Short mmCIF file of C-alpha atoms in Angstrom, two decimals:
data_model
loop_
_atom_site.label_atom_id
_atom_site.label_comp_id
_atom_site.label_asym_id
_atom_site.label_seq_id
_atom_site.Cartn_x
_atom_site.Cartn_y
_atom_site.Cartn_z
CA MET A 1 -0.32 -0.16 -0.24
CA SER A 2 1.27 3.15 -1.11
CA PRO A 3 1.78 5.02 2.27
CA CYS A 4 1.57 8.87 -0.31
CA LEU A 5 -1.43 10.96 0.88
CA SER A 6 -5.12 11.00 -0.84
CA SER A 7 -5.86 13.88 -2.42
CA ARG A 8 -8.39 14.60 -0.62
CA ALA A 9 -6.21 14.64 2.32
CA LEU A 10 -3.51 16.90 0.59
CA MET A 11 -6.48 19.05 0.08
CA ARG A 12 -7.02 19.12 3.64
CA VAL A 13 -3.36 19.61 4.37
CA VAL A 14 -3.02 22.62 1.95
CA ALA A 15 -6.36 23.97 4.32
CA GLY A 16 -3.86 24.22 7.06
CA GLY A 17 -6.19 20.41 8.60
CA GLY A 18 -5.06 16.66 8.47
CA ARG A 19 -3.22 14.79 11.27
CA PRO A 20 0.17 15.87 11.93
CA GLU A 21 2.34 13.15 10.46
CA GLN A 22 -0.04 13.41 6.88
CA ARG A 23 1.36 17.07 7.50
CA HIS A 24 4.96 15.81 8.04
CA HIS A 25 4.20 13.50 4.66
CA ALA A 26 3.35 16.31 2.29
CA GLY A 27 6.31 18.33 3.45
CA THR A 28 8.51 15.61 2.85
CA CYS A 29 7.64 13.01 0.02
CA ALA A 30 8.53 14.40 -3.64
CA ARG A 31 5.69 13.10 -4.93
CA CYS A 32 3.59 14.60 -2.54
CA LEU A 33 4.63 17.44 -2.42
CA ALA A 34 4.37 18.05 -6.36
CA ARG A 35 0.81 17.35 -5.64
CA ARG A 36 0.27 19.41 -3.40
CA ARG A 37 1.66 22.35 -5.05
CA ALA A 38 -0.84 21.56 -8.66
CA ILE A 39 -3.28 21.85 -5.72
CA ASP A 40 -2.29 25.41 -4.26
CA ALA A 41 -1.34 26.03 -8.21
CA ALA A 42 -5.18 25.51 -8.66
CA VAL A 43 -6.44 27.08 -5.91
CA ASP A 44 -4.48 30.16 -6.50
CA ARG A 45 -5.32 30.38 -10.39
CA ALA A 46 -8.89 30.12 -8.98
CA THR A 47 -7.69 33.21 -7.32
CA THR A 48 -6.49 35.32 -9.94
CA VAL A 49 -9.65 34.36 -12.20
CA LEU A 50 -11.53 36.21 -8.71
CA LEU A 51 -9.78 38.67 -8.58
CA GLY A 52 -8.95 39.78 -12.12
CA THR A 53 -12.26 39.06 -14.02
CA GLU A 54 -15.77 40.28 -13.68
CA PRO A 55 -18.35 38.01 -11.80
CA PRO A 56 -20.79 37.07 -14.92
CA PRO A 57 -24.62 37.79 -14.86
CA ALA A 58 -26.11 36.07 -11.70
CA TRP A 59 -29.52 35.83 -12.66
CA ARG A 60 -30.01 32.54 -14.17
CA PRO A 61 -28.23 30.88 -10.99
CA ARG A 62 -30.18 33.34 -8.44
CA LEU A 63 -33.60 32.95 -10.42
CA ARG A 64 -32.77 29.21 -10.31
CA ARG A 65 -31.94 28.74 -6.60
CA TYR A 66 -35.66 30.93 -5.46
CA TRP A 67 -37.84 30.22 -8.13
CA LEU A 68 -37.45 26.59 -8.10
CA PRO A 69 -38.07 26.06 -4.39
CA ALA A 70 -41.60 28.56 -5.48
CA SER A 71 -42.89 26.88 -8.29
CA ALA A 72 -42.43 23.78 -6.17
CA THR A 73 -44.22 25.01 -3.68
CA VAL A 74 -47.24 26.88 -5.67
CA ALA A 75 -47.29 23.27 -7.61
CA VAL A 76 -47.55 21.46 -4.35
CA PHE A 77 -50.62 23.90 -3.42
CA VAL A 78 -52.20 23.56 -6.51
CA VAL A 79 -52.46 19.71 -6.36
CA LEU A 80 -53.88 19.87 -2.84
CA LEU A 81 -56.10 22.34 -3.37
CA VAL A 82 -57.33 20.11 -6.63
CA VAL A 83 -57.43 16.95 -4.32
CA GLY A 84 -59.28 18.74 -1.39
CA GLU A 85 -61.68 20.36 -4.38
CA VAL A 86 -62.72 16.37 -5.84
CA ARG A 87 -63.27 15.18 -2.11
CA LEU A 88 -65.00 17.44 -1.11
CA TRP A 89 -67.75 17.78 -4.20
CA ARG A 90 -67.59 13.96 -3.41
CA ALA A 91 -68.88 14.27 -0.42
CA VAL A 92 -71.83 17.02 -1.36
CA THR A 93 -72.65 15.55 -4.63
CA PRO A 94 -76.02 13.43 -4.48
CA PRO A 95 -76.16 9.83 -6.21
CA ALA A 96 -76.36 10.01 -9.93
CA THR A 97 -79.70 7.97 -10.52
CA PRO A 98 -82.51 8.98 -7.98
CA PRO A 99 -84.67 7.14 -6.32
CA SER A 100 -87.23 5.10 -8.15
CA ASP A 101 -90.77 6.93 -6.67
CA VAL A 102 -89.03 10.18 -7.39
CA ALA A 103 -88.10 8.73 -11.11
CA ALA A 104 -91.45 7.35 -11.62
CA PHE A 105 -93.23 10.84 -10.27
CA LEU A 106 -90.66 12.64 -13.42
CA ALA A 107 -91.42 9.98 -16.03
CA ASP A 108 -95.22 10.84 -15.15
CA VAL A 109 -95.13 14.54 -15.05
CA SER A 110 -92.85 14.04 -18.69
CA ALA A 111 -95.20 11.81 -20.27
CA THR A 112 -98.21 14.21 -19.11
CA LEU A 113 -96.99 17.74 -20.22
CA PHE A 114 -94.97 16.79 -23.22
CA SER A 115 -97.12 13.83 -25.22
CA LEU A 116 -98.32 14.96 -28.80
CA ASP A 117 -99.80 11.79 -29.26
CA PRO A 118 -103.89 13.20 -29.42
CA ASP A 119 -104.80 9.59 -28.34
CA GLY A 120 -102.83 9.46 -25.00
CA PRO A 121 -104.31 9.19 -21.78
CA GLY A 122 -105.81 13.25 -22.15
CA ALA A 123 -107.93 12.69 -24.86
CA ALA A 124 -108.72 8.64 -24.05
CA ALA A 125 -110.40 10.33 -20.98
CA ALA A 126 -112.51 12.83 -23.36
CA ASP A 127 -113.88 10.44 -25.55
CA ASP A 128 -114.41 7.79 -22.60
CA GLY A 129 -118.05 9.42 -21.52
CA VAL A 130 -119.21 8.34 -18.12
CA ASP A 131 -115.70 6.33 -17.82
CA GLY A 132 -113.59 8.94 -18.72
CA ALA A 133 -115.35 10.98 -15.91
CA ALA A 134 -114.67 8.41 -13.47
CA ASP A 135 -110.77 8.37 -15.00
CA GLU A 136 -111.22 12.48 -14.75
CA THR A 137 -112.43 12.31 -10.84
CA SER A 138 -108.91 10.12 -10.09
CA ALA A 139 -106.70 12.14 -11.71
CA CYS A 140 -107.84 15.35 -10.62
CA ALA A 141 -107.41 13.69 -7.31
CA ALA A 142 -103.72 12.79 -8.52
CA ASP A 143 -103.21 16.59 -9.45
CA PRO A 144 -103.53 18.91 -7.33
CA LEU A 145 -102.80 21.63 -9.66
CA GLY A 146 -106.00 20.74 -11.99
CA LEU A 147 -103.95 20.53 -15.32
CA THR A 148 -105.50 17.56 -16.06
CA CYS A 149 -108.75 18.41 -14.33
CA ALA A 150 -109.77 21.83 -16.42
CA ARG A 151 -109.12 19.26 -19.74
CA GLY A 152 -111.22 16.66 -18.19
CA ASP A 153 -114.37 18.91 -16.88
CA ASP A 154 -114.19 20.42 -20.12
CA ALA A 155 -114.66 17.07 -21.83
CA GLY A 156 -117.02 15.79 -19.15
CA GLY A 157 -119.30 18.33 -19.63
CA LEU A 158 -119.45 17.31 -23.26
CA ALA A 159 -119.86 14.00 -22.46
CA GLY A 160 -123.42 13.57 -21.21
CA ASP A 161 -126.81 15.33 -22.22
CA ASP A 162 -125.16 17.86 -24.45
CA MET A 163 -123.40 15.45 -26.87
CA SER A 164 -126.59 14.24 -27.75
CA ALA A 165 -127.86 17.41 -28.17
CA LEU A 166 -124.78 18.41 -30.54
CA ASP A 167 -126.53 15.21 -32.44
CA ALA A 168 -129.13 15.78 -32.55
CA SER A 169 -129.03 19.48 -34.16
CA ALA A 170 -126.27 18.30 -36.39
CA ASN A 171 -128.71 15.49 -38.21
CA GLY A 172 -131.39 18.57 -38.44
CA GLU A 173 -129.13 19.99 -40.22
CA GLU A 174 -128.21 17.79 -42.40
CA THR A 175 -131.32 16.93 -43.04
CA GLN A 176 -133.03 20.08 -44.06
CA MET B 1 -7.63 54.46 -0.22
CA GLN B 2 -5.68 51.31 -0.07
CA HIS B 3 -8.45 50.12 2.53
CA ALA B 4 -11.41 51.28 0.43
CA ALA B 5 -9.87 49.40 -2.66
CA ARG B 6 -9.04 46.08 -0.95
CA LEU B 7 -12.76 46.42 0.77
CA ARG B 8 -14.47 46.88 -2.46
CA ARG B 9 -12.34 43.86 -4.26
CA LEU B 10 -13.91 42.07 -0.98
CA CYS B 11 -17.29 42.95 -0.84
CA ARG B 12 -17.58 41.69 -5.05
CA LEU B 13 -16.32 38.33 -3.46
CA PHE B 14 -18.31 38.52 -1.17
CA LEU B 15 -21.73 39.82 -2.78
CA GLY B 16 -20.93 39.31 -6.53
CA ASP B 17 -21.98 42.29 -7.53
CA ARG B 18 -19.84 45.55 -8.24
CA GLU B 19 -22.60 48.14 -7.17
CA GLU B 20 -23.16 46.76 -4.00
CA ALA B 21 -19.60 46.20 -3.03
CA ASN B 22 -19.40 50.40 -3.72
CA GLU B 23 -22.33 50.97 -1.46
CA ILE B 24 -20.83 48.98 1.60
CA VAL B 25 -17.93 50.40 1.13
CA GLN B 26 -18.82 53.97 1.41
CA ASP B 27 -21.28 52.38 3.85
CA VAL B 28 -18.23 51.32 5.99
CA PHE B 29 -16.13 54.18 6.12
CA VAL B 30 -19.82 56.14 7.02
CA ARG B 31 -19.14 53.72 9.93
CA LEU B 32 -15.39 54.58 10.86
CA GLN B 33 -16.39 58.17 10.81
CA ALA B 34 -19.10 57.80 13.11
CA ALA B 35 -17.40 55.75 15.07
CA SER B 36 -14.13 58.07 15.78
CA HIS B 37 -16.83 61.01 15.97
CA GLY B 38 -17.82 59.44 19.14
CA GLY B 39 -14.87 58.67 20.70
CA GLY B 40 -14.49 54.83 20.06
CA LEU B 41 -10.99 53.67 19.70
CA VAL B 42 -9.96 51.86 16.85
CA ASN B 43 -6.86 50.24 17.08
CA ASP B 44 -6.43 48.57 13.99
CA PRO B 45 -8.35 50.34 11.70
CA GLY B 46 -8.41 47.52 8.56
CA ALA B 47 -8.76 44.72 10.77
CA TRP B 48 -12.13 46.81 12.37
CA LEU B 49 -13.09 47.82 8.61
CA THR B 50 -12.91 44.35 7.17
CA ARG B 51 -14.96 42.93 9.93
CA VAL B 52 -17.30 46.00 9.83
CA ALA B 53 -17.59 45.12 6.01
CA ILE B 54 -18.21 41.23 6.21
CA ASN B 55 -21.30 42.03 8.52
CA LEU B 56 -22.71 44.38 5.86
CA CYS B 57 -22.14 42.10 3.35
CA HIS B 58 -23.97 39.54 5.65
CA ASP B 59 -27.10 41.85 6.65
CA ARG B 60 -26.88 42.74 2.73
CA ARG B 61 -27.39 38.56 1.89
CA ARG B 62 -29.79 38.21 4.67
CA ALA B 63 -32.84 41.33 3.76
CA GLY B 64 -35.65 39.84 2.33
CA TRP B 65 -37.05 38.52 -0.72
CA TRP B 66 -37.97 42.10 -1.85
CA PRO B 67 -34.52 43.95 -2.14
CA ARG B 68 -32.84 40.76 -3.87
CA TRP B 69 -35.72 40.74 -6.14
CA ARG B 70 -35.30 44.69 -6.97
CA ARG B 71 -31.86 43.74 -7.58
CA LEU B 72 -32.62 40.90 -9.76
CA THR B 73 -34.56 42.94 -11.82
CA ASP B 74 -33.18 46.17 -11.16
CA GLY B 75 -29.61 44.99 -13.48
CA VAL B 76 -30.31 45.52 -16.52
CA GLU B 77 -27.81 48.88 -17.18
CA GLY B 78 -25.32 46.91 -14.75
CA ALA B 79 -25.13 43.20 -16.66
CA ARG B 80 -22.56 42.80 -18.72
CA LEU B 81 -22.82 42.21 -22.29
CA ALA B 82 -22.81 38.60 -23.83
CA THR B 83 -20.68 40.79 -27.28
CA SER B 84 -18.94 42.77 -25.37
CA GLU B 85 -14.86 42.88 -25.13
CA PRO B 86 -13.18 41.15 -22.81
CA THR B 87 -10.69 42.92 -20.36
CA PRO B 88 -6.37 42.07 -20.63
CA GLU B 89 -6.79 39.69 -17.60
CA GLU B 90 -10.15 37.81 -18.74
CA ALA B 91 -8.79 37.42 -22.25
CA ALA B 92 -5.35 36.12 -20.74
CA ILE B 93 -7.40 33.56 -18.42
CA GLY B 94 -9.80 32.33 -20.82
CA ARG B 95 -13.72 32.52 -20.53
CA GLU B 96 -14.32 29.54 -20.21
CA LEU B 97 -11.99 28.39 -17.19
CA ALA B 98 -13.32 32.05 -15.54
CA ASP B 99 -17.39 30.75 -16.09
CA ARG B 100 -15.89 27.47 -14.31
CA VAL B 101 -14.49 29.27 -11.49
CA TRP B 102 -16.68 31.80 -10.84
CA GLN B 103 -20.12 28.86 -10.81
CA ALA B 104 -17.87 27.07 -8.78
CA PHE B 105 -17.48 30.16 -5.99
CA ARG B 106 -20.79 30.91 -6.59
CA ARG B 107 -21.96 27.49 -5.35
CA LEU B 108 -19.95 27.76 -1.57
CA SER B 109 -21.68 28.83 0.70
CA ASP B 110 -21.12 31.93 2.54
CA ARG B 111 -19.37 30.76 5.30
CA GLN B 112 -16.72 29.32 3.27
CA ARG B 113 -16.51 31.82 0.82
CA GLU B 114 -15.75 34.64 3.52
CA VAL B 115 -12.98 31.88 4.91
CA PHE B 116 -11.73 31.21 1.35
CA VAL B 117 -10.99 35.51 0.95
CA LEU B 118 -9.36 35.69 3.88
CA ARG B 119 -7.36 32.95 3.82
CA ARG B 120 -6.60 33.08 0.71
CA VAL B 121 -7.24 36.21 -0.87
CA GLU B 122 -6.60 38.54 2.53
CA GLY B 123 -4.22 36.41 3.50
CA TRP B 124 -5.01 36.02 7.03
CA SER B 125 -4.32 33.77 9.60
CA THR B 126 -6.90 30.81 10.40
CA ASP B 127 -6.66 32.47 13.93
CA ASP B 128 -7.79 35.79 12.68
CA VAL B 129 -9.88 34.55 10.45
CA ALA B 130 -11.73 32.53 13.59
CA ALA B 131 -11.61 35.79 15.34
CA ALA B 132 -13.27 37.86 12.83
CA LEU B 133 -15.59 35.91 11.60
CA GLY B 134 -16.42 34.37 15.50
CA LEU B 135 -15.94 30.42 14.49
CA GLY B 136 -13.05 28.02 16.16
CA ALA B 137 -9.98 27.27 14.04
CA GLY B 138 -11.02 23.80 13.60
CA SER B 139 -14.60 25.24 11.41
CA VAL B 140 -11.96 27.81 9.61
CA LYS B 141 -10.19 24.77 8.55
CA GLN B 142 -12.96 22.59 7.58
CA HIS B 143 -14.94 25.40 5.61
CA LEU B 144 -11.94 26.14 3.57
CA PHE B 145 -10.89 22.66 2.83
CA ARG B 146 -14.81 22.65 1.36
CA ALA B 147 -13.95 25.59 -0.81
CA ILE B 148 -10.41 24.57 -2.13
CA GLN B 149 -12.02 20.81 -3.09
CA ARG B 150 -14.68 22.94 -5.09
CA LEU B 151 -12.43 25.24 -6.81
CA HIS B 152 -9.51 23.00 -7.30
CA ALA B 153 -11.75 20.72 -8.89
CA ALA B 154 -13.23 24.13 -11.09
CA ALA B 155 -9.76 25.32 -11.99
CA GLY B 156 -7.31 22.40 -12.04
CA ASP B 157 -5.53 20.84 -14.95
CA GLY B 158 -7.68 18.22 -15.10
CA ALA B 159 -11.26 20.29 -15.39
#
């Protein structure tokens, strides 16, 4: 094993440190002495550069130094915000499928309001006469707003004696 | 005058900015004048000035984010243009080596930079540096070792 010092140990000696035997060796061994002088020369060269040249613009390292942690903090904050928001939304959003009775009620309402079929439930009630009137009473009971009752009442009024009178007058006009 | 040039050089190395170094040196001499008017005795003006300059550089570096940001965004006039002619020293040294050394020097911690400058540039003894910076002698040697390691890697033949 070579008794010569490592570069690290030599640099410690150059810095004024190291163990006494290392310092002694660095001063007596020709090889280590030459390496020590090379280190000294390199450090002197660095000193000359520092004293003889203008520092290059420092904005890049500084920006890197300060913007990197700042951007990382902002990114972490945004991620936390998004995760928190998602969890909050999941907590307060009702289930996607409504209960079955609500769905049935909505289907009834949409069928009643938006039906384009003339032979639909409302038309059938108008044509059926007494049966229709019976249906109307049940429809009125089921429709507290009177949307379907109003139509049913008009139809029901025509369903009884007035209907036969209309028929008679029509026949009279035809014979004349 | 000799102290002014030395302190300017010192502060420029600590702060990396010529303008700031000039401001600090002015401040140092204002304090010296105030100290001598106040009846305070300054036995060793060189050491006293250096110590005050180091402390002021410390304060400047510890300034909050706004002064730093302002300095960063202010320095358009002071910035060296990429096409500017190199000084004779720079021409002799080589821009690439200079950039490498400055980069390594900037990566040193504040303490390492201070110890290196006082020991290797100013030529102070380890004990004087330790006393000026309020460190132990072992700590000064350790900081100097780290600084030498980095700068040797940047300026050595194999770099």
